[in-house]
C-alpha atoms as one frame of an Amber mdcrd trajectory, in Angstrom:
protein
   0.000   0.000   0.000   1.330   3.424  -0.977   1.249   6.538   1.242  -2.035
   7.620  -0.399  -3.733   4.670   1.330  -3.446   6.513   4.645  -5.459   9.521
   3.438  -8.754  10.414   5.076 -11.840   9.887   2.912 -12.164  12.631   0.309
  -8.413  13.369   0.320  -5.829  11.836  -1.994  -2.301  12.244  -3.357   1.110
  11.211  -2.017   0.808  13.733   0.830  -3.005  13.546   1.175  -3.172  17.225
   0.236  -5.619  16.972  -2.693  -9.375  17.054  -2.066 -12.071  15.630  -4.362
 -14.211  18.778  -4.106 -11.505  21.433  -4.477  -8.725  20.110  -6.693  -9.197
  21.020 -10.345  -5.970  19.540 -11.730  -3.906  16.654 -10.371  -1.473  14.236
 -11.991  -0.712  11.259  -9.740   2.739   9.819  -9.178   3.268   6.137  -9.948
   2.970   5.201  -6.241  -0.457   6.862  -6.051  -1.794   4.589  -8.790  -1.485
   1.393  -6.737  -4.739   0.132  -5.202  -5.145   0.137  -1.427  -5.745  -3.324
   0.049  -8.242  -2.103   2.677 -10.256  -0.204   0.063 -10.263  -3.252  -2.223
 -11.388  -5.499   0.631 -14.318  -3.211   1.500 -15.232  -2.837  -2.194 -15.302
  -6.626  -2.639 -17.433  -7.012   0.478 -19.913  -4.390  -0.760 -19.994  -6.029
  -4.202 -20.776  -9.373  -2.567 -23.652  -7.816  -0.579 -24.994  -6.130  -3.718
 -24.865  -9.391  -5.669 -26.768 -11.230  -2.930 -29.575  -8.658  -2.675 -29.833
  -7.763  -6.354 -29.411 -11.309  -7.750 -30.965 -13.590  -5.114 -31.349 -16.609
  -7.395 -35.132 -16.542  -7.424 -37.208 -13.481  -8.110 -39.808 -12.744  -5.459
 -41.959  -9.826  -6.619 -42.546  -8.942  -2.964 -38.842  -8.079  -2.737 -38.758
  -5.986  -5.901 -38.922  -2.204  -5.614 -39.336  -0.512  -9.020 -38.515   3.165
  -9.448 -38.636   5.320 -12.559 -36.098   8.114 -12.857 -37.499  11.616 -13.259
 -37.170  13.424 -16.590 -34.341  15.793 -15.702 -30.660  16.255 -16.491 -28.345
  13.262 -16.823 -26.553  13.879 -13.509 -29.852  14.203 -11.640 -31.080  10.935
 -13.122 -27.894   9.150 -12.008 -28.186  10.584  -8.501 -31.817   9.468  -8.353
 -30.848   5.938  -9.411 -28.044   5.780  -6.817 -30.400   6.929  -4.067 -33.057
   4.401  -5.058 -30.512   1.574  -5.193 -29.169   2.667  -1.805 -32.646   2.604
  -0.251 -33.536  -0.793  -1.653 -30.114  -2.290  -0.873 -30.162  -1.160   2.781
 -33.657  -2.610   3.203 -32.716  -5.921   1.565 -34.811  -5.421  -1.562 -34.009
  -5.658  -5.256 -33.977  -2.429  -7.278 -35.624  -2.325 -10.682 -35.136   0.970
 -12.482 -38.473   1.387 -14.227 -42.256   1.369 -13.905 -43.145   3.688 -11.023
 -42.612   7.367 -10.450 -40.367   7.523  -7.376 -38.627   5.521  -4.651 -41.285
   3.947  -2.448 -41.176   3.810   1.336 -39.619   0.419   1.948 -40.717  -2.370
   4.243 -43.838  -2.539   6.342 -42.692  -0.269   9.151 -43.080   2.884   6.986
 -39.645   4.019   8.172 -37.665   5.765   5.446 -33.981   4.896   5.345 -31.718
   7.954   5.482 -29.930   8.674   2.214 -26.910  10.263   3.866 -25.481   7.155
   5.538 -23.479   4.165   4.419 -24.808   0.686   5.251 -23.906  -1.129   8.447
 -20.429  -2.596   8.293 -19.036   0.199   6.111 -19.138   3.087   8.595 -15.458
   3.949   8.078 -16.148   4.677   4.398 -17.524   7.986   3.195 -20.841   8.577
   1.492 -18.852   9.586  -1.606 -17.128   6.152  -1.603 -20.423   4.335  -1.099
 -22.278   6.254  -3.808 -19.380   5.791  -6.256 -19.525   2.020  -5.671 -23.292
   1.995  -6.256 -22.844   4.021  -9.437 -20.193   1.550 -10.605 -22.637  -1.264
  -9.971 -25.396   0.492 -11.925 -23.051   1.108 -14.877 -22.089  -2.546 -15.353
 -22.887  -3.601 -18.907 -25.358  -6.434 -19.447 -23.838  -9.715 -20.627 -24.523
  -9.170 -24.340 -22.965  -5.683 -24.254 -19.965  -6.916 -22.231 -19.393  -9.622
 -24.863 -19.582  -7.055 -27.689 -17.196  -4.727 -25.846 -14.673  -7.533 -25.277
 -14.827  -8.430 -28.984 -14.357  -4.781 -30.041 -11.387  -4.387 -27.677  -9.783
  -7.489 -29.133 -10.316  -6.220 -32.697  -8.539  -2.912 -31.991  -5.794  -4.475
 -29.821  -6.957  -2.602 -26.713  -4.250  -2.809 -24.069  -3.051  -1.063 -20.936
  -1.992   1.495 -19.941  -5.173   3.416 -20.675  -5.884   6.964 -19.573  -9.475
   8.004 -18.949 -10.356  11.620 -18.228 -13.566  13.433 -17.475 -13.537  16.360
 -19.899 -15.988  18.939 -18.613 -17.439  21.055 -21.378 -21.064  21.112 -20.260
 -23.481  23.929 -19.584 -21.546  25.124 -16.522 -18.813  26.320 -18.914 -21.314
  28.867 -20.211 -22.041  30.116 -16.691 -21.240  33.826 -16.781 -20.657  34.032
 -13.032 -17.130  32.811 -13.657 -17.201  30.125 -10.984 -15.742  27.467 -13.273
 -12.655  27.484 -15.392 -13.251  25.258 -18.402  -9.997  24.158 -19.969  -9.525
  23.347 -23.634  -9.305  19.747 -24.806  -5.658  20.414 -25.727  -4.942  21.148
 -22.029  -6.245  17.672 -21.192  -4.054  16.119 -23.905  -0.955  17.883 -22.570
  -1.648  16.431 -19.118  -2.270  12.959 -20.570   0.944  13.008 -22.587   2.928
  13.926 -19.476   1.809  10.639 -17.879   3.368   8.467 -20.623
């Protein structure tokens, strides 16, 4: 485990001096790219719990909680899906992302699960970590798509290392309040080339 594995949740970098909400540009050192064993262990445990609740082997409609995402922006839809999955997962139900208008109250006790907590057994992880894991789960391709993707990767000789970047050129770049600095795509390429 590298020194970044000792960082508090939300902080990263070799000296734990970069924050997920404030840092706008960061290029990691090689040591900061290694996975952290404790994080991997918790992620595997959460994945196992998700698999058990979301793929129980037999489908009992009494344990299915459908929820249709609202017609809003893409980010809002994703947040809605994460919150619905979180509610159903914590209550031991399966989440099905269609059919009804909103997340139902779960269970028979009419108690709504709080959205701002991680499930029992993961208290040392942040809500950001938990929600990112749920989003990763939601974004898994179905088997037929995964097969097509594997075939396409093979055809183009897809191999590591691979650099993925979130290039932000959305509507916030047109915000005239000047709260965001939107960099050109060339700036992203310069940063990517420096990692080679």
